[in-house]
Short mmCIF file of C-alpha atoms and ligand atoms in Angstrom, two decimals:
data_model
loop_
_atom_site.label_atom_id
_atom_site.label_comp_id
_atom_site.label_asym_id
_atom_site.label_seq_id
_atom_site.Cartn_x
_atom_site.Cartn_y
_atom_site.Cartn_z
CA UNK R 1 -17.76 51.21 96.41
CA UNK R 2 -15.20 49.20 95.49
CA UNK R 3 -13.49 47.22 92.19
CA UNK R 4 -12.20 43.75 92.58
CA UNK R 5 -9.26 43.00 90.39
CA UNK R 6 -8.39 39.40 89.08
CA UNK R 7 -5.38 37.65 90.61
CA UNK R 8 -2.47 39.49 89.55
CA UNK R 9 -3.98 41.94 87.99
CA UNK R 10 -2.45 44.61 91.03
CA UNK R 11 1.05 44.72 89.51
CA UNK R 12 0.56 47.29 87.05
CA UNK R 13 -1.52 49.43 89.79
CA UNK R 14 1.90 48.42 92.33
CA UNK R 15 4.14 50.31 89.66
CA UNK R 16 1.87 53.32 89.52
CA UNK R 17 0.54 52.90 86.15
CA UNK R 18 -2.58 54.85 86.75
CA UNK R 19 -5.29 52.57 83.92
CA UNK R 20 -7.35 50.19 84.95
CA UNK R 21 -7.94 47.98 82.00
CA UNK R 22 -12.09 46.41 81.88
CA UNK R 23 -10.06 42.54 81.28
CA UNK R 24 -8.65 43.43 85.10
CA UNK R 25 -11.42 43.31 87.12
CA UNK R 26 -12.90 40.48 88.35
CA UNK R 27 -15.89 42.24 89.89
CA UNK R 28 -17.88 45.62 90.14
CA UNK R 29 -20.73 47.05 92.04
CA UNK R 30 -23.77 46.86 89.25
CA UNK R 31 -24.58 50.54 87.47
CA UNK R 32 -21.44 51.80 88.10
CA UNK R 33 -22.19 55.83 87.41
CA UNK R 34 -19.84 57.53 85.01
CA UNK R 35 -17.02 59.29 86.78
CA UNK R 36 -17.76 57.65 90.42
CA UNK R 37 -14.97 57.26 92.35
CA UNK R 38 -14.37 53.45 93.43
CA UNK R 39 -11.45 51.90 95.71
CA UNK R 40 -9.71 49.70 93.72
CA UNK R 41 -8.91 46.44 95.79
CA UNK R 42 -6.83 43.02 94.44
CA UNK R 43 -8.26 39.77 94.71
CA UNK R 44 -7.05 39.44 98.33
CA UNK R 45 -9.09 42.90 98.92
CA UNK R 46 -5.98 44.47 99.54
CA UNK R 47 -6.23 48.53 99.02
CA UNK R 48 -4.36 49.30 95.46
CA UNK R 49 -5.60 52.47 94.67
CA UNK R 50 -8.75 55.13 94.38
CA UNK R 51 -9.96 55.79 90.36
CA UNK R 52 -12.72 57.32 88.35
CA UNK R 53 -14.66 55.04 86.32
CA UNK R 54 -15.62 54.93 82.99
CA UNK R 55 -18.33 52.77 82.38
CA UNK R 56 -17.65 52.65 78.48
CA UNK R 57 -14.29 52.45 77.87
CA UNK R 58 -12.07 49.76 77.86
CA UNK R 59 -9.52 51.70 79.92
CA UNK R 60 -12.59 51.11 82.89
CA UNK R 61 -11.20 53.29 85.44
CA UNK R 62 -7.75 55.62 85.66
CA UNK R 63 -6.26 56.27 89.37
CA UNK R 64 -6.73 59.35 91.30
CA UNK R 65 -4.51 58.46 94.31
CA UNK R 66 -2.42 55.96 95.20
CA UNK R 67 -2.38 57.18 99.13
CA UNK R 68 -5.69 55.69 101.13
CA UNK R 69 -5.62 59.04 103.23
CA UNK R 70 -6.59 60.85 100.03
CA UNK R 71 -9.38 62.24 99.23
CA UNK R 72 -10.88 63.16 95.95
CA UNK R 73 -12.73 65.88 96.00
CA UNK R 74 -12.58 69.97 94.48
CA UNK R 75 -9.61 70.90 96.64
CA UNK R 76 -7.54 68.03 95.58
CA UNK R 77 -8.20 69.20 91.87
CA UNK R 78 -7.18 72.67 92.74
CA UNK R 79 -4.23 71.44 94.43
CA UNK R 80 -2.95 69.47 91.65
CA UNK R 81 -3.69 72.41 88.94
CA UNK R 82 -1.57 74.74 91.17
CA UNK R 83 0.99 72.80 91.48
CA UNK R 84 1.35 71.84 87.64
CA UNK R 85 0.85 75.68 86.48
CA UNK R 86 3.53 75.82 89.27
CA UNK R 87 5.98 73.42 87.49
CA UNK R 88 5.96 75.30 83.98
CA UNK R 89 6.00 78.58 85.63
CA UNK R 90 9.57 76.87 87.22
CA UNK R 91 10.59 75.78 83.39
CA UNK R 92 13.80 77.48 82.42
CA UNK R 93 12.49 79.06 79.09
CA UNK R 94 8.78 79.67 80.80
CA UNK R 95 9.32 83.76 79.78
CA UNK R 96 10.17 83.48 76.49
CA UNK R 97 6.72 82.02 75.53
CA UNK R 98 3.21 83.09 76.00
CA UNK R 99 1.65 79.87 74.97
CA UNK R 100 1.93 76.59 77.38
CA UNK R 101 0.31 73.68 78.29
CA UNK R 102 -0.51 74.19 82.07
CA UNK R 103 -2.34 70.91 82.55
CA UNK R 104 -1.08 67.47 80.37
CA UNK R 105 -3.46 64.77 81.99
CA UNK R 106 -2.33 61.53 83.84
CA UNK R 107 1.31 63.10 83.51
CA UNK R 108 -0.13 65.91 86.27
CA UNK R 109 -1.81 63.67 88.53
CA UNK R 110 -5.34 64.80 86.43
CA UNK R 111 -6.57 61.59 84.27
CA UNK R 112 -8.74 63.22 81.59
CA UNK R 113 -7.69 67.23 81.71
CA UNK R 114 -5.51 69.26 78.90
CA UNK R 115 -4.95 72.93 79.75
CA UNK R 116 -3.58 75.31 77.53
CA UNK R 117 -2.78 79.26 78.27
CA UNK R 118 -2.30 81.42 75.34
CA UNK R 119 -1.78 84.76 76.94
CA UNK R 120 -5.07 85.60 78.88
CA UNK R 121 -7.12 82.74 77.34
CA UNK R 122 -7.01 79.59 78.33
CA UNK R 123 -8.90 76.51 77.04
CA UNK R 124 -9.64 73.40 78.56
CA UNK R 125 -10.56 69.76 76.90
CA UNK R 126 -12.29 67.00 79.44
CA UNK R 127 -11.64 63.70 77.81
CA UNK R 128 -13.32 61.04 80.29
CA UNK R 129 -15.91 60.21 82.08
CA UNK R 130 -13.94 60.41 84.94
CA UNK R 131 -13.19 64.03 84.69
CA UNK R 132 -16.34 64.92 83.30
CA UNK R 133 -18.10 63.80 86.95
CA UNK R 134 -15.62 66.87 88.70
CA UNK R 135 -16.41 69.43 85.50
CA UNK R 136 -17.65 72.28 88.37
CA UNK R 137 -14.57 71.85 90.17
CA UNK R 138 -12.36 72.09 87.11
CA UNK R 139 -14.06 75.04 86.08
CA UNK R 140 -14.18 76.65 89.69
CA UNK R 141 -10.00 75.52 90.17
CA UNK R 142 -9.56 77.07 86.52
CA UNK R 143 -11.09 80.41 87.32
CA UNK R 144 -8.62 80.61 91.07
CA UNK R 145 -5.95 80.01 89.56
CA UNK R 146 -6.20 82.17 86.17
CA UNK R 147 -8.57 85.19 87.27
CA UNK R 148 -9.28 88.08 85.26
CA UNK R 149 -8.86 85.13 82.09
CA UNK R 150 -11.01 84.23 79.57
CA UNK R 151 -11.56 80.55 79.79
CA UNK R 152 -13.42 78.36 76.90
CA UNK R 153 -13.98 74.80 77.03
CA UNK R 154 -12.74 72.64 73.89
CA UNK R 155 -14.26 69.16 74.54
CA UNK R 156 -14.98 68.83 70.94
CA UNK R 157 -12.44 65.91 70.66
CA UNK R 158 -13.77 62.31 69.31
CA UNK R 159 -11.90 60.16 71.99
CA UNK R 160 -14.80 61.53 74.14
CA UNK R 161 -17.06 59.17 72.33
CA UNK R 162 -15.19 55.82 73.78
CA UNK R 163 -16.28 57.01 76.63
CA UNK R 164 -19.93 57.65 76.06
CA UNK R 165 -19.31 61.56 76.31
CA UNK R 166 -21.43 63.88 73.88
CA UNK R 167 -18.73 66.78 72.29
CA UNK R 168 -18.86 70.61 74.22
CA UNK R 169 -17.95 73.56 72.72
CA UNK R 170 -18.75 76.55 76.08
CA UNK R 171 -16.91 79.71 76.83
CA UNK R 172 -17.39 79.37 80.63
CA UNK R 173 -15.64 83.21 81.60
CA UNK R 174 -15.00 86.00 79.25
CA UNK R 175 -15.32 86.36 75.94
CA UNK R 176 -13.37 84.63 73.28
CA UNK R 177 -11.81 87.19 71.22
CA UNK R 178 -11.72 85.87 67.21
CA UNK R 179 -8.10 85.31 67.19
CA UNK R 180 -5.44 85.26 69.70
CA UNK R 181 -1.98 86.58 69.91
CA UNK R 182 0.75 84.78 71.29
CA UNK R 183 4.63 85.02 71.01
CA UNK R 184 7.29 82.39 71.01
CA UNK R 185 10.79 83.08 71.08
CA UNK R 186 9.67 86.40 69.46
CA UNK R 187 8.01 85.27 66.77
CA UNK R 188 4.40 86.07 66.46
CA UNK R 189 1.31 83.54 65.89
CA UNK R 190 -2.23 84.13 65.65
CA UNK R 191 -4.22 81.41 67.29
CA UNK R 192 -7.38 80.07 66.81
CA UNK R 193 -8.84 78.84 69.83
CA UNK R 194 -12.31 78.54 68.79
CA UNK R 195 -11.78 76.47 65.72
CA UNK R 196 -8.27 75.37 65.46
CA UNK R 197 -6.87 71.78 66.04
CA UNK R 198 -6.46 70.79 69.07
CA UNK R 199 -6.72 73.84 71.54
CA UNK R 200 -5.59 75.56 68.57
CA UNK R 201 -1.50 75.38 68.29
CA UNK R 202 0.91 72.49 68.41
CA UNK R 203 2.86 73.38 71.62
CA UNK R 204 4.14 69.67 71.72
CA UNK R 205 6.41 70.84 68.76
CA UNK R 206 7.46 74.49 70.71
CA UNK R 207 11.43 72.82 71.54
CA UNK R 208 11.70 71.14 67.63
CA UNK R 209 10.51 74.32 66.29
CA UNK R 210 13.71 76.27 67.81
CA UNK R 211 15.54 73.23 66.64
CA UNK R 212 14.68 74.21 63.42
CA UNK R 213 15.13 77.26 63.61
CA UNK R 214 18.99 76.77 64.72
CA UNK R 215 19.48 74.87 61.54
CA UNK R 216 17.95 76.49 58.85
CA UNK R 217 20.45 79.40 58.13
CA UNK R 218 20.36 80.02 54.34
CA UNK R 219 18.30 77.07 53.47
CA UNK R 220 15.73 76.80 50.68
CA UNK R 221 13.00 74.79 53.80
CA UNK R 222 9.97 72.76 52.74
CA UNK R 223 7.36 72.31 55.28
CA UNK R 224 4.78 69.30 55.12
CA UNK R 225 1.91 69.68 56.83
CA UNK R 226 2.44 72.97 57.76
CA UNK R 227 -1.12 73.56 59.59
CA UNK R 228 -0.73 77.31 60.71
CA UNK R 229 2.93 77.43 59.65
CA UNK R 230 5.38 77.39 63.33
CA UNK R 231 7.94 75.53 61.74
CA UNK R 232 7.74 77.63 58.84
CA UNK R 233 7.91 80.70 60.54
CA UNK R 234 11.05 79.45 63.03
CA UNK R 235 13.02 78.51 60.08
CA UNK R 236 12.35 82.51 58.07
CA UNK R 237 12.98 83.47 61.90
CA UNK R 238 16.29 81.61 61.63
CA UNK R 239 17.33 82.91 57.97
CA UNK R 240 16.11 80.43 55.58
CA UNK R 241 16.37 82.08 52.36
CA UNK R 242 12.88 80.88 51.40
CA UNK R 243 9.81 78.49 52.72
CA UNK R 244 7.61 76.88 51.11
CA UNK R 245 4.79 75.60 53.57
CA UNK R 246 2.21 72.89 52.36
CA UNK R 247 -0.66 72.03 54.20
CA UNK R 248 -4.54 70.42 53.01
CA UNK R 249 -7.26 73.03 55.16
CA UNK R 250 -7.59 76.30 53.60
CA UNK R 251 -8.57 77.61 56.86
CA UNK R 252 -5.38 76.40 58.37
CA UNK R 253 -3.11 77.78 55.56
CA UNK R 254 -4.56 81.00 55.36
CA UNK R 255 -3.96 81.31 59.56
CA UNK R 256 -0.43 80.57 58.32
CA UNK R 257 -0.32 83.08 55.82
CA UNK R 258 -1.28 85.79 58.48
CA UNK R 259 1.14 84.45 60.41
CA UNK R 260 3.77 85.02 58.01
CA UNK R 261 2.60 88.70 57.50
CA UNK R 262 2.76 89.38 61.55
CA UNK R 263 6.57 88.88 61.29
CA UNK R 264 7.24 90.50 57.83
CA UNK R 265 8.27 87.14 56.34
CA UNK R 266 5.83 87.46 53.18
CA UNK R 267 8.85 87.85 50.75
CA UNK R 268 10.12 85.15 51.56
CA UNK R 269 7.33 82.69 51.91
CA UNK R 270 5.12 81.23 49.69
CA UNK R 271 1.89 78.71 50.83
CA UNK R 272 0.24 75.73 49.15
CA UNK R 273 -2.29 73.97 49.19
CA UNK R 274 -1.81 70.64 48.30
CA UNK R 275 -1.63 66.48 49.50
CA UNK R 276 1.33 66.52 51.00
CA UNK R 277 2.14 62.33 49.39
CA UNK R 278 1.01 63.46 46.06
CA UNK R 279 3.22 67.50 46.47
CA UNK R 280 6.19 65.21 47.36
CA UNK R 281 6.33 63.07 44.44
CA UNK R 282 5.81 65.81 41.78
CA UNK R 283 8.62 68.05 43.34
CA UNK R 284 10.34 65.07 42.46
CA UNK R 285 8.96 64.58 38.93
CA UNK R 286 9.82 68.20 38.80
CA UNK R 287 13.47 67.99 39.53
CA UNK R 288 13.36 70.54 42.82
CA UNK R 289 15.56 70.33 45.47
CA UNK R 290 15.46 71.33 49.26
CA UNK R 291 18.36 72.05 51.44
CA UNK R 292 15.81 71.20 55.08
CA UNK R 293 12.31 69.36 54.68
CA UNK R 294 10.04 69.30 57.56
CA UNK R 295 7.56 66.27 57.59
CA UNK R 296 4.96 66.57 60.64
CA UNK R 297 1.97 64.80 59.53
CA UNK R 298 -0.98 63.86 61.43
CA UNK R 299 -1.34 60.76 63.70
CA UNK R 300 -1.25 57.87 61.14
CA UNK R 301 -2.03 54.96 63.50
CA UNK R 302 -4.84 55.68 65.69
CA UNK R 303 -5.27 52.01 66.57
CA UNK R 304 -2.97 48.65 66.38
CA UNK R 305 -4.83 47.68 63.32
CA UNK R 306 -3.69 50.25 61.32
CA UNK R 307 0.13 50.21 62.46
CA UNK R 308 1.43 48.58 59.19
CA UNK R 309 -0.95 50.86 57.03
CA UNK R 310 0.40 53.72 59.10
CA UNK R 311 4.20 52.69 58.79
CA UNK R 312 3.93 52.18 55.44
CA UNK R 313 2.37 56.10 55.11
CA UNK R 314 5.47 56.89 57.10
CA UNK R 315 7.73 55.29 55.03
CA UNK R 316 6.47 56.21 51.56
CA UNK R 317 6.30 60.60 53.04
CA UNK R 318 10.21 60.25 54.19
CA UNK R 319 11.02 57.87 50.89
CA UNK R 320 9.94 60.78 49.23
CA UNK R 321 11.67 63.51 51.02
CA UNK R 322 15.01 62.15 51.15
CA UNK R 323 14.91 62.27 47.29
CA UNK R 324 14.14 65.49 47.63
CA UNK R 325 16.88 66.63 49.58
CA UNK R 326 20.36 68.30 48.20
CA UNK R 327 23.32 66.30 49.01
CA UNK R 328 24.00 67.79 52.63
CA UNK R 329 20.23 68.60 52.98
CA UNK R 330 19.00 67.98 56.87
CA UNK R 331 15.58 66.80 57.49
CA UNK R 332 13.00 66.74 60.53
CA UNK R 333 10.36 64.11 60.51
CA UNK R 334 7.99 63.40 63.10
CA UNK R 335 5.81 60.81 64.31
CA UNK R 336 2.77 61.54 67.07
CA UNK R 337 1.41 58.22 67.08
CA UNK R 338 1.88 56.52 70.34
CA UNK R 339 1.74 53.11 69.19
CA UNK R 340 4.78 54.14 66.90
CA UNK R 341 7.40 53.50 69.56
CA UNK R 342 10.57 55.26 68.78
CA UNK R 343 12.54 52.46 67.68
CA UNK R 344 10.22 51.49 65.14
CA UNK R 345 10.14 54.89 63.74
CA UNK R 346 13.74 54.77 63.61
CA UNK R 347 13.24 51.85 61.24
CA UNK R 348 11.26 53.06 59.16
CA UNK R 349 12.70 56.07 58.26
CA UNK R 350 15.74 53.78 58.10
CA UNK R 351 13.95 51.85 55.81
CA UNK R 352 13.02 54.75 53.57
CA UNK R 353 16.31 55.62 53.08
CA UNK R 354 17.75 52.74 52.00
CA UNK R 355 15.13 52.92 49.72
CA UNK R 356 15.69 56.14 48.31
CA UNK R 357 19.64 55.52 48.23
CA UNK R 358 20.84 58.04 51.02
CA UNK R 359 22.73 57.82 53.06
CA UNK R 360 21.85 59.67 56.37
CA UNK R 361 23.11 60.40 59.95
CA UNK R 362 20.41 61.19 62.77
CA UNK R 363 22.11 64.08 64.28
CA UNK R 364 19.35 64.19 67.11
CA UNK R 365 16.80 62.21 68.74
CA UNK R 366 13.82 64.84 69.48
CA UNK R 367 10.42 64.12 71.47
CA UNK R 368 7.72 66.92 72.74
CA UNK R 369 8.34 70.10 74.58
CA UNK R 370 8.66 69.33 78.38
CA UNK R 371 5.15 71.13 79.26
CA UNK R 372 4.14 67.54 78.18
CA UNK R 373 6.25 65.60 80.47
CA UNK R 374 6.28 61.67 80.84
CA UNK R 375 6.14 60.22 84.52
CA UNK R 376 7.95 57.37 84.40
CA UNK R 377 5.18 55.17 85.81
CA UNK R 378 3.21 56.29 83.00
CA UNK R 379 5.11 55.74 79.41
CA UNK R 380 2.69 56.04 77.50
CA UNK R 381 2.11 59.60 77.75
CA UNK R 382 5.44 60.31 75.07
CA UNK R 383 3.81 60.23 72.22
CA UNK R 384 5.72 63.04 69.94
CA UNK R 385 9.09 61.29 68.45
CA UNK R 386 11.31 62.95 65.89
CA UNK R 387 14.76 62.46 64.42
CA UNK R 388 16.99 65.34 63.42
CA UNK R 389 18.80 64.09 60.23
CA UNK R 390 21.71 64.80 57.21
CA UNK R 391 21.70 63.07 54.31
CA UNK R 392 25.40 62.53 53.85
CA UNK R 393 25.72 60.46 50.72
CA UNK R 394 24.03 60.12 47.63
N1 SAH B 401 3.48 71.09 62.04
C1 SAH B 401 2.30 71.69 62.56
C2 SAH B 401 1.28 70.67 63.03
C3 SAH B 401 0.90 69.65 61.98
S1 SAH B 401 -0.55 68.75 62.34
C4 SAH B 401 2.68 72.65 63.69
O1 SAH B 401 3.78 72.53 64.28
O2 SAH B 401 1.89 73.54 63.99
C5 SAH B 401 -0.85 67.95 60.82
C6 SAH B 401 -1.43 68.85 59.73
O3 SAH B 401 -1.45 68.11 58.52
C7 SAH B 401 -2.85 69.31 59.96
O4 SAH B 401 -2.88 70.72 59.86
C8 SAH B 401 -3.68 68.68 58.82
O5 SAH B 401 -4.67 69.55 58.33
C9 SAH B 401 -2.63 68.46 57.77
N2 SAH B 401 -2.85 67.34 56.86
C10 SAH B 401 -3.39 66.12 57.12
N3 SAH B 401 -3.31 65.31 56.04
C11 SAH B 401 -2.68 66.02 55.06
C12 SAH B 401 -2.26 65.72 53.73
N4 SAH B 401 -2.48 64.51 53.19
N5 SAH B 401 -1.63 66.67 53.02
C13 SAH B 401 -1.41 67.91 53.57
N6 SAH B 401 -1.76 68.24 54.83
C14 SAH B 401 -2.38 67.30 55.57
#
């Protein structure tokens, strides 16, 4: 079975961009089956590529192999998982954590997969149609390469519904224990696996957390949208003399609140739960100040028509924080939308504190932990983009 592209509709595929976008193609074979595998030809039926399709998406098929000699089939998944568990095995800090992301999609040669390891658990999320057709062999890979683990399925994630996929919630080996224990750079999270966001912890943030940590001696830390508290707890771990987290779930902020008692940072810790735009503006009203403000909110643009609804949510959180911080003060703010590009992040928090009348220096440009690597053929995949700043006028 093969897809026909339009005339010039190869060069993407030529660069090893691995999406096939449904405005590409020129034809298809009728009742396409989710997840079949199709060669992908140009208009002059020159080979580009093999890809899984997804009938209902408008990314219509994402590339398995760009070698003709391949095929696609359970081995080649194995093959691939081994060799990414294999890469972050090789990272240089890979024993100093017991939480990774093993598996992060098109940037490991597997269009669709996340897998996480926390310890002897590990959790999966299939997020296309394309995957979902090779689900056995994911599951059968999974269990070769992690034996003895417990492994639960996450697909509970809404993108599945662009592509036609119902949500799945299945422990597939083991049992799920209610909370598990991980350790990063010594300090000591509970995770929930079963009911957490995402697979349950942030690990995209892992590097910015320890970046935190090396800055936060003897501040007085504020931490926006806290969710189970990591930055929190990596700024206590690096002597802040006090942190206050801030967060909207309950559920999340009492996780964090455990988490605070499994290091013995309770006294110096306190947890609230709050709107983290309307917490901002009355620490303001109330004359506080912060020596190291932490802004991590969710995604704010999830599509293009919300990017100057989502900039301006940007804006108005760091406007807020700046005038918040102590002459001196440092702050870390973070964007993971992916149609924020980090330039125009850079802007706006540029913007915001013009606005608020600091002056500030970025002291570092940050981006997610490298268990979530970028191929360069594929740049969409860095999502995470932070600046490390100092506000050093006011
Ligand atoms: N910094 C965290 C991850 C943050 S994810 C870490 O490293 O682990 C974003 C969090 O913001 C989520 O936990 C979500 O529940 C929370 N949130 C979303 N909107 C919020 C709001 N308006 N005020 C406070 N918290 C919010």
């Amino acid at each position: 079975m093969s897809l026909i592209l339009a005339p010039g509709r190869e060069s993407s595929l030529r660069r090893r961009h691995p999406w096939i976008f449904a405005g590409a193609i020129a034809r298809q074979p009728q009742d396409l089956a989710p997840g079949a595998v199709v060669d992908v030809l140009d208009a002059t039926n020159a080979w580009c590529a093999r890809a899984g399709v997804s009938p209902a998406s408008q990314i219509r098929a994402r590339v398995w192999t760009f070698d003709p000699q391949e095929r696609v089939d359970a081995a080649l998944i194995l093959h691939r998982l081994e060799a990414a568990v294999a890469r972050r095995r090789h990272l240089p800090d890979f024993e100093a954590a017991t939480a990774w992301r093993y598996v992060f999609a098109e940037s490991d040669g597997l269009p669709g997969l996340i897998v996480d390891g926390y310890g002897e658990t590990i959790v999966f999320q299939i997020l296309t149609a394309g995957m979902e057709a090779w689900r056995d062999a994911v599951r059968t890979a999974l269990a070769a390469v992690f034996p003895q683990c417990t492994i639960l399925e996450r697909s509970d994630v809404a993108v599945r519904k662009k592509e036609g996929l119902q949500e799945r919630v299945a422990v597939i080996a083991g049992q799920v224990p209610g909370l598990v224990a991980v350790e990063e750079y010594g300090i000591r999270f509970w995770v929930d696996v079963l009911c957490g966001q995402k697979t349950g912890m942030y690990l995209d943030q892992r590097t910015n957390r320890q970046a935190v940590r090396r800055a936060a001696a003897g501040a007085r830390v504020l931490n926006c949208f806290c969710y189970t508290g990591g930055f929190g707890l990596a700024a206590l771990a690096g002597g802040a003399t006090e942190v206050t987290q801030v967060e909207s779930s309950a559920t999340a902020l009492a996780l964090a609140q455990r988490n605070a008692m499994a290091n013995g940072f309770e006294g110096r810790v306190r947890h609230v739960e709050a709107d983290v735009f309307s917490f901002l503006r009355a620490q303001v009203q109330a004359g506080e100040r912060y020596d190291l403000i932490i802004l991590d909110p969710p995604k704010f643009v999830e599509a293009k028509a919300a990017l100057a609804r989502g900039c301006r949510g940007y804006k108005d959180i760091n406007y807020w924080a700046f005038r918040l911080l102590a002459p001196g003060g440092q702050l870390f703010t973070f964007s993971c939308s992916g149609l924020v590009d980090a330039a125009l992040f850079q802007k706006v928090v540029a913007d915001a504190a013009l606005d608020a009348g600091v002056e500030a220096s970025i002291l570092a440009f940050l981006a997610q932990a490298p268990d979530h690597p970028v191929r360069t053929s594929f740049p969409e995949a860095a999502y995470l983009k932070g600046l490390h700043l100092v506000v050093t006028a006011k």
